[in-house]
CSV table of C-alpha atoms and ligand atoms in Angstrom, one decimal:
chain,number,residue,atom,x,y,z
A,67,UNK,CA,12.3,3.9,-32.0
A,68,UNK,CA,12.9,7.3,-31.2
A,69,UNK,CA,13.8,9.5,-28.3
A,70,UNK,CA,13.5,13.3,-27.4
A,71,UNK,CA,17.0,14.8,-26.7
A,72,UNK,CA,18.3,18.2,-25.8
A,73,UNK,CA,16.0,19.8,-28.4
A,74,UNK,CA,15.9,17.0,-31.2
A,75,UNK,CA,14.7,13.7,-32.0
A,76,UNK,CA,16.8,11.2,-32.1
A,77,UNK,CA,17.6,7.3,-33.3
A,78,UNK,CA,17.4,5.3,-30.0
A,79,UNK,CA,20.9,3.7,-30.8
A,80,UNK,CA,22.5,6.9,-31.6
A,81,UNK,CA,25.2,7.8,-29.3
A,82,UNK,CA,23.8,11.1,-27.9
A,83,UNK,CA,24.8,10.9,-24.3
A,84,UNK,CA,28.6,12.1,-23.3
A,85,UNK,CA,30.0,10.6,-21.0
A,86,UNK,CA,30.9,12.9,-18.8
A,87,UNK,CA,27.3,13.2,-18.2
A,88,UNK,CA,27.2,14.1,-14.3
A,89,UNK,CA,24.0,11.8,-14.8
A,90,UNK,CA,26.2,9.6,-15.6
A,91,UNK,CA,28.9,10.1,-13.3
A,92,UNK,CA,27.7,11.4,-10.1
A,93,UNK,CA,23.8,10.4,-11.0
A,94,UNK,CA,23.3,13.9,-11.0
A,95,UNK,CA,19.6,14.1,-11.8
A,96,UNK,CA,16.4,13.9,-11.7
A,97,UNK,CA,13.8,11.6,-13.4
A,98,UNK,CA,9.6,11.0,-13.9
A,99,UNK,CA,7.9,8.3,-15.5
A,100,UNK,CA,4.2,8.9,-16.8
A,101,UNK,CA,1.6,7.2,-18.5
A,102,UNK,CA,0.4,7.5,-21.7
A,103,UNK,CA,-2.5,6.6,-23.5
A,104,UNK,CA,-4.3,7.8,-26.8
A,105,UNK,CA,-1.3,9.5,-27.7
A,106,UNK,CA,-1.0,11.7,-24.8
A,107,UNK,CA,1.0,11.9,-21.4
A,108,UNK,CA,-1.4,11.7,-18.5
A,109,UNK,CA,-1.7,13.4,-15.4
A,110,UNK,CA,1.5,15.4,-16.9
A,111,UNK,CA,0.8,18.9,-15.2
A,112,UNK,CA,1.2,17.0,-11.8
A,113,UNK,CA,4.2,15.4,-13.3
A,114,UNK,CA,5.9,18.5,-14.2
A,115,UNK,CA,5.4,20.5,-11.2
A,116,UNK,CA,6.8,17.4,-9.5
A,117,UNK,CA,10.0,17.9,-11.5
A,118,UNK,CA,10.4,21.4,-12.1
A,119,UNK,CA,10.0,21.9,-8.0
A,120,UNK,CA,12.7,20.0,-7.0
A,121,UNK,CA,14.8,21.0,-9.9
A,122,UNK,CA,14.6,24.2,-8.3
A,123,UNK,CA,15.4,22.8,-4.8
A,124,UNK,CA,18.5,21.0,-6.1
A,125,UNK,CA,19.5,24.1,-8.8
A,126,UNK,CA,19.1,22.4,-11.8
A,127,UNK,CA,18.3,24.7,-15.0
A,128,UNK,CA,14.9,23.0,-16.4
A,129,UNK,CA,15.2,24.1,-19.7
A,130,UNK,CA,11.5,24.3,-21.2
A,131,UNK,CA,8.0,26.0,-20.6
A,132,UNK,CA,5.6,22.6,-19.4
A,133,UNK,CA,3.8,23.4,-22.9
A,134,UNK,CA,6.8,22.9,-24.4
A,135,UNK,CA,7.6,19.6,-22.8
A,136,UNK,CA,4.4,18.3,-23.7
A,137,UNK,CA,4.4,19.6,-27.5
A,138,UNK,CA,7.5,17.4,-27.8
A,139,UNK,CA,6.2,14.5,-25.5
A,140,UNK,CA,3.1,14.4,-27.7
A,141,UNK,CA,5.2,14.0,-30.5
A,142,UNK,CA,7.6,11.7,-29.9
A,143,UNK,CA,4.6,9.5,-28.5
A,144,UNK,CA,3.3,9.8,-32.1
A,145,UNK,CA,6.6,9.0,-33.4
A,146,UNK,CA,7.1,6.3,-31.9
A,147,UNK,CA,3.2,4.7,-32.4
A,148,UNK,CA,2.5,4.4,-29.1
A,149,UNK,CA,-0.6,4.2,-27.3
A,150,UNK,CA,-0.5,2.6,-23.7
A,151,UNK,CA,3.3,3.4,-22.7
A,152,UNK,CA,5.2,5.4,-20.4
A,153,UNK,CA,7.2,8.5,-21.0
A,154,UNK,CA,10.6,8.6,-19.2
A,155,UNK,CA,12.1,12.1,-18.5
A,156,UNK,CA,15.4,12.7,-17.8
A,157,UNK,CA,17.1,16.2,-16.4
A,158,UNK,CA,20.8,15.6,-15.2
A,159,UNK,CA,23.3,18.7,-13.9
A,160,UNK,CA,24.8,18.6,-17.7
A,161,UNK,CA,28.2,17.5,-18.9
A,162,UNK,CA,31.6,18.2,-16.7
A,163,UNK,CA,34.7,16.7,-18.8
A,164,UNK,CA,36.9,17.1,-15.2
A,165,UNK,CA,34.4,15.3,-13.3
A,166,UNK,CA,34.2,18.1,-10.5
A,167,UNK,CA,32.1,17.3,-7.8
A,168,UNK,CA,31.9,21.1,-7.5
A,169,UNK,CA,28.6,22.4,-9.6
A,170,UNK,CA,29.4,23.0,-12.9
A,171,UNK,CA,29.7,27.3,-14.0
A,172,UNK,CA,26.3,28.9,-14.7
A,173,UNK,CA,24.9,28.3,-18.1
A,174,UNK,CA,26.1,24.6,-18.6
A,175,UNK,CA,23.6,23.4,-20.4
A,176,UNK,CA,21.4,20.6,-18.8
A,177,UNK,CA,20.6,17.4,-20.3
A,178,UNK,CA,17.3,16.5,-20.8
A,179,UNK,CA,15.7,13.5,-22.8
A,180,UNK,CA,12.4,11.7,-23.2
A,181,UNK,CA,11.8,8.0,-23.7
A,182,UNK,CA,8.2,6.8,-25.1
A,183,UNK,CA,8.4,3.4,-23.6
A,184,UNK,CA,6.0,0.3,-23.8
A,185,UNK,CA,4.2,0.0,-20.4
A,186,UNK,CA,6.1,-2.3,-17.9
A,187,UNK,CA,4.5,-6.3,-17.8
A,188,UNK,CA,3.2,-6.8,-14.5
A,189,UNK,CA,1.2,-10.2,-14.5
A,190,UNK,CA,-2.3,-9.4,-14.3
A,191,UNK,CA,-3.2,-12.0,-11.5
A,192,UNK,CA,-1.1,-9.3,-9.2
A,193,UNK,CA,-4.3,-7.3,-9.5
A,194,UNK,CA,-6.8,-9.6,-9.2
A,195,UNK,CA,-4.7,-12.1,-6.2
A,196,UNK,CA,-3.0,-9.4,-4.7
A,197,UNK,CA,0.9,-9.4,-4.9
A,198,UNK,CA,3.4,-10.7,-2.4
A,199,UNK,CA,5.9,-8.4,-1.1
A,200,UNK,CA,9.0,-8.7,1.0
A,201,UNK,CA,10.5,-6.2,3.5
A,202,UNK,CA,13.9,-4.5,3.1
A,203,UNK,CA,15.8,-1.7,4.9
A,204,UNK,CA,15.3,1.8,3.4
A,205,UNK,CA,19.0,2.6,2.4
A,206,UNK,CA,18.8,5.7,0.7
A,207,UNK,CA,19.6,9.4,1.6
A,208,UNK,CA,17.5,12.3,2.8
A,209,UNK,CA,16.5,13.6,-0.4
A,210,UNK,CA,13.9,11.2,-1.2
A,211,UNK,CA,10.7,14.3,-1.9
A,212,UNK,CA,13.0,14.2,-5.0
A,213,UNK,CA,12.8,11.6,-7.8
A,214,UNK,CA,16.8,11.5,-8.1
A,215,UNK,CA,18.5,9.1,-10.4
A,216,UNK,CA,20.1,7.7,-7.0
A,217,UNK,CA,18.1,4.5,-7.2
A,218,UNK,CA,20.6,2.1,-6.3
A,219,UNK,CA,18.9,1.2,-2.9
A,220,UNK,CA,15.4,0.9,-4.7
A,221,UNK,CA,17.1,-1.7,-7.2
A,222,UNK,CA,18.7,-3.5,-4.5
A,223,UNK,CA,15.3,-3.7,-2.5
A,224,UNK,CA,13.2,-4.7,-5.3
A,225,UNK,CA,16.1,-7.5,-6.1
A,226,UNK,CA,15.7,-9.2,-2.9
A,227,UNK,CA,11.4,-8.8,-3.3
A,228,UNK,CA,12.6,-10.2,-6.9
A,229,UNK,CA,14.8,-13.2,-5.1
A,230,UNK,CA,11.9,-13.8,-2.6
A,231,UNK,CA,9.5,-14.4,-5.6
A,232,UNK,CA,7.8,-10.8,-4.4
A,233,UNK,CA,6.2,-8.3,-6.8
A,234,UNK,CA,7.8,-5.5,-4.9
A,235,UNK,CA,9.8,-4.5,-1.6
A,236,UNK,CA,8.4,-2.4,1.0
A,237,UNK,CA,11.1,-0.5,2.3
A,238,UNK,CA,11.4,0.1,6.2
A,239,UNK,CA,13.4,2.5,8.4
A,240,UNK,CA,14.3,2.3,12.3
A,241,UNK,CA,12.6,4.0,14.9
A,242,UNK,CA,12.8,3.8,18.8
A,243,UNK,CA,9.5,2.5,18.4
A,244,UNK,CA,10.7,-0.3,16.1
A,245,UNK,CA,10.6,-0.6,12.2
A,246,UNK,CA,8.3,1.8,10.2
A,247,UNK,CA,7.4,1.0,6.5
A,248,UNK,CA,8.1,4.2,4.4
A,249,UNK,CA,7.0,3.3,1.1
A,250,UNK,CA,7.9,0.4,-2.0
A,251,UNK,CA,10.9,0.3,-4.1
A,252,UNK,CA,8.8,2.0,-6.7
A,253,UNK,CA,5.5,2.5,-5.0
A,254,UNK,CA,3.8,4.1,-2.4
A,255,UNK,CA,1.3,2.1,-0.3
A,256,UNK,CA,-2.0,2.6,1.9
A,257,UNK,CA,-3.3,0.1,5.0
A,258,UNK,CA,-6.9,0.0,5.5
A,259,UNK,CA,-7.1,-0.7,9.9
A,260,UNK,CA,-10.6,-0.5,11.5
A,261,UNK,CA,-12.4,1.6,8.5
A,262,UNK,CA,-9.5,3.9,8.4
A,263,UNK,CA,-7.1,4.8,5.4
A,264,UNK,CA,-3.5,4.8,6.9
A,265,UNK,CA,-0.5,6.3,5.0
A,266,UNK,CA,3.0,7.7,5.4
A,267,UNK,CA,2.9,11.4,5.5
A,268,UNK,CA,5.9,12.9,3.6
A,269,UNK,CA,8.6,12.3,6.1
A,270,UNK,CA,11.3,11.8,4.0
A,271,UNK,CA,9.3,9.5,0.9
A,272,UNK,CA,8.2,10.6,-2.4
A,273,UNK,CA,5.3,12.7,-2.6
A,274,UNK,CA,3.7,10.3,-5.6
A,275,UNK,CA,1.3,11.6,-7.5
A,276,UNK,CA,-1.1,8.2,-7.2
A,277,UNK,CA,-1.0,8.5,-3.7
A,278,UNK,CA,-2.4,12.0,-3.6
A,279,UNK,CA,-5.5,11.6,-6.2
A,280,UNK,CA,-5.8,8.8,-3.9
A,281,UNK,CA,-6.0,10.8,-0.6
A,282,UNK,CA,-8.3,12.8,-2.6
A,283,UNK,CA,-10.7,10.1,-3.7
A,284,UNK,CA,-10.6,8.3,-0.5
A,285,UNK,CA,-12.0,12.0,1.1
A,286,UNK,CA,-14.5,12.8,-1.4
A,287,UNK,CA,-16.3,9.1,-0.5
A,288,UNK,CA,-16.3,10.0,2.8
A,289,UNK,CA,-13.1,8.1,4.3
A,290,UNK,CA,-11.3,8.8,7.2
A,291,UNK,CA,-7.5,9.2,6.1
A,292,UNK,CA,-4.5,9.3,8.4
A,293,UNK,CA,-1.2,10.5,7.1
A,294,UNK,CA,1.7,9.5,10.2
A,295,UNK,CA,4.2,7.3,10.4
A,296,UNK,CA,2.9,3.3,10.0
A,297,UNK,CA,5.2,0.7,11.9
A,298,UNK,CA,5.7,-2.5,10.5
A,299,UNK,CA,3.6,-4.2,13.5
A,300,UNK,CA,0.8,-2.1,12.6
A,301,UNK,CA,1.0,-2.7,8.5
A,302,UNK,CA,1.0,-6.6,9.5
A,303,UNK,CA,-2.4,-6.3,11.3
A,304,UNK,CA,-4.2,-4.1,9.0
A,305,UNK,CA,-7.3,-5.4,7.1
A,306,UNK,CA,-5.9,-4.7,3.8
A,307,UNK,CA,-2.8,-3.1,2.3
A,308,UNK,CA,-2.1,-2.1,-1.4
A,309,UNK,CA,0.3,-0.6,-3.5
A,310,UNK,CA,0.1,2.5,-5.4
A,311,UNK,CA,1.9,4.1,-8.3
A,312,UNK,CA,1.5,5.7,-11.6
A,313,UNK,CA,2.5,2.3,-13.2
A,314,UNK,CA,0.6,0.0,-11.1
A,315,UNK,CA,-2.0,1.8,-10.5
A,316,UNK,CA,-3.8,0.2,-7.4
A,317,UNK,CA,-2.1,-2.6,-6.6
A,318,UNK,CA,-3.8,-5.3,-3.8
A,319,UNK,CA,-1.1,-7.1,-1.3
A,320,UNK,CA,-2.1,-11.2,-0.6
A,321,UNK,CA,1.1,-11.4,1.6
A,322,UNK,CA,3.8,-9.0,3.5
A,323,UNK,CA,6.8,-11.8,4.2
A,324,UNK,CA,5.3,-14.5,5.5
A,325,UNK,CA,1.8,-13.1,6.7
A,326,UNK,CA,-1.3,-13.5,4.3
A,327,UNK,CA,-4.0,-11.0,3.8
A,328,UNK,CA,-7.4,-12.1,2.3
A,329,UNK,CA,-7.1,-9.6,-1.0
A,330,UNK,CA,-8.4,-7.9,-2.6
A,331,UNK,CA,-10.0,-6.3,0.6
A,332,UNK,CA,-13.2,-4.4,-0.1
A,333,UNK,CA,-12.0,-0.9,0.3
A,334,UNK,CA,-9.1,-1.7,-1.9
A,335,UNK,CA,-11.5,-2.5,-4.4
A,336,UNK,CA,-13.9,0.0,-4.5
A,337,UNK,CA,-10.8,2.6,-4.6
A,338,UNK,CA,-9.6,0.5,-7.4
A,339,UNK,CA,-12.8,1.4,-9.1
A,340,UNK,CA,-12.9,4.9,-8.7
A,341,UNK,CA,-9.2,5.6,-9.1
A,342,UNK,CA,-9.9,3.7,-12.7
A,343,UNK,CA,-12.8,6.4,-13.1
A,344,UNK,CA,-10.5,9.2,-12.6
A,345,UNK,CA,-8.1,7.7,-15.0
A,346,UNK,CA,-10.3,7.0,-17.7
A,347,UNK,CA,-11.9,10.1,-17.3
A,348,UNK,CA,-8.0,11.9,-17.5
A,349,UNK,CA,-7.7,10.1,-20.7
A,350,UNK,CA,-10.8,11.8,-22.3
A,351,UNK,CA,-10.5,14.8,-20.9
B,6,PDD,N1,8.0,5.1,-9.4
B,6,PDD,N2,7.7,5.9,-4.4
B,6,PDD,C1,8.8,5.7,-5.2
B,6,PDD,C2,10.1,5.5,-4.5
B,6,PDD,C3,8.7,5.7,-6.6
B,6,PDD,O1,9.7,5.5,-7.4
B,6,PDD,C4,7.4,5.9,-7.2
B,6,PDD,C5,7.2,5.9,-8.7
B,6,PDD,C6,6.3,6.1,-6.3
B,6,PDD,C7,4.9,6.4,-6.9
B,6,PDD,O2,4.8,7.7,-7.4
B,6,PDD,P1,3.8,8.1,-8.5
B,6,PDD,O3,2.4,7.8,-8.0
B,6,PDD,O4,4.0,9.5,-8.7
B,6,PDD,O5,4.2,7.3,-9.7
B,6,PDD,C8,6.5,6.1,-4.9
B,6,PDD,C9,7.9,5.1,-10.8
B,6,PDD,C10,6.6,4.6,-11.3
B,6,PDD,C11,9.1,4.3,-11.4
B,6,PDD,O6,10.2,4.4,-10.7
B,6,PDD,O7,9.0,3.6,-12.4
């Protein structure tokens, strides 16, 4: 197996990394996962943008043209014969052997690598059942429109899902009003309540790409979305909830702790449909 490093291809055991990576050190970073199929990244412009955008934000040198990053995604997909995988990319803040907080003077180099990865097993009876999830308090920081490498609260909420024999955590935050769900540990989700899509608008979540061909989909057919903060109390007496990512996919919700939904619900399904379209047709395009 091989992996895309600063520039070159590389044995995956090769020792590449410093350790003074600030990835490494202060989880400096940023990441994206994609999808690939037929030999190619999907949805990758999207992707990109995604990462390129906050690497600006956070003033983090990307150091390639999108072409370029796909030219060298394509090939270390083909290198590494895979067809239905993901692609990990990783940009960190670069190397600092004094382990300054401070940012390091301009013209470090950044560090950026690719993984081509088989895809993730997820037991296919999640789809078909619905999965179980569990709640969990939203831990993290402010910066979460970015995909930092800061994930420590995400693998300590999908632990306890994990420990609660859940699929995934739904991560909720406090308001006056009482607890509001935000989004999964890896996912972003949707409620369907009286014919209506419900979904967090970007208050402080990631702006996932799933969710937003899903927004789009969900508008073209004709549904009426609403993008606001969703309690808890609310998400417990919707019709239907799922999950979304670029992983998953759509993913139907049987149970939120201990209350049961009858899944998959209708709309989930026919979104499950036509998101599948869209992806099919993104593989052939
Ligand atoms: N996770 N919210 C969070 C916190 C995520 O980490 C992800 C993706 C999503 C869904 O985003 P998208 O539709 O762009 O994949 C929402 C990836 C799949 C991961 O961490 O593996």
């Amino acid at each position: 197996m091989q992996a895309f490093f600063n520039g070159r291809y590389v044995k995956k055991d090769e020792e590449v990394i410093r350790l003074e990576d600030r990835g490494l050190t202060f989880a400096d970073g940023l990441f994206e996962v994609l999808r690939t199929a037929s030999g190619r990244p999907l949805f990758f412009q999207e992707h990109l943008e995604r990462m390129i955008e906050s690497s600006i934000e956070l003033g983090i040198d990307f150091p390639y043209a999108i072409e370029e990053v796909r030219a060298f995604a394509e090939k270390l997909i083909e290198k590494n014969g895979l067809d239905e995988g993901e692609l990990y990319i990783e940009l960190t803040r670069g190397c600092d052997i004094n382990r300054e907080h401070r940012f390091p003077p301009k013209g470090t180099p950044p560090t950026f690598f690719m993984l081509a990865i088989p895809l993730r097993k997820i037991d296919p009876n999640n789809w078909k059942e619905g999965a179980k999830v569990v709640t969990y308090e939203d831990m993290r920081h402010k910066l979460c429109i970015h995909k930092t490498l800061n994930l420590l609260p995400n693998i300590l909420a999908k632990n306890h899902a994990y420990a609660h024999r859940g699929y995934e955590a739904l991560m909720f935050r406090r308001s006056p009003l009482g607890k509001y769900i935000t989004e999964g540990g890896s996912s972003s989700y949707f409620c369907v309540s009286n014919g209506r899509l419900l979904t967090p608008e970007i208050d402080n979540i990631l702006p996932g790409i799933t969710r937003s061909k899903i927004i789009n989909i969900a508008k073209e057919k004709g549904y009426k979305i609403e993008e606001r903060r969703i309690l808890l109390d609310e998400v417990l007496v919707a019709d239907e909830v799922f999950l979304v990512s670029t992983v998953s996919k759509l993913m139907p919700i049987r149970q939120i702790d201990n209350r049961v939904f009858r899944a998959p619900g209708e709309t989930t399904l026919v979104l499950m449909k036509l998101y599948e379209e869209v992806f099919q047709k993104e593989i052939n395009s």
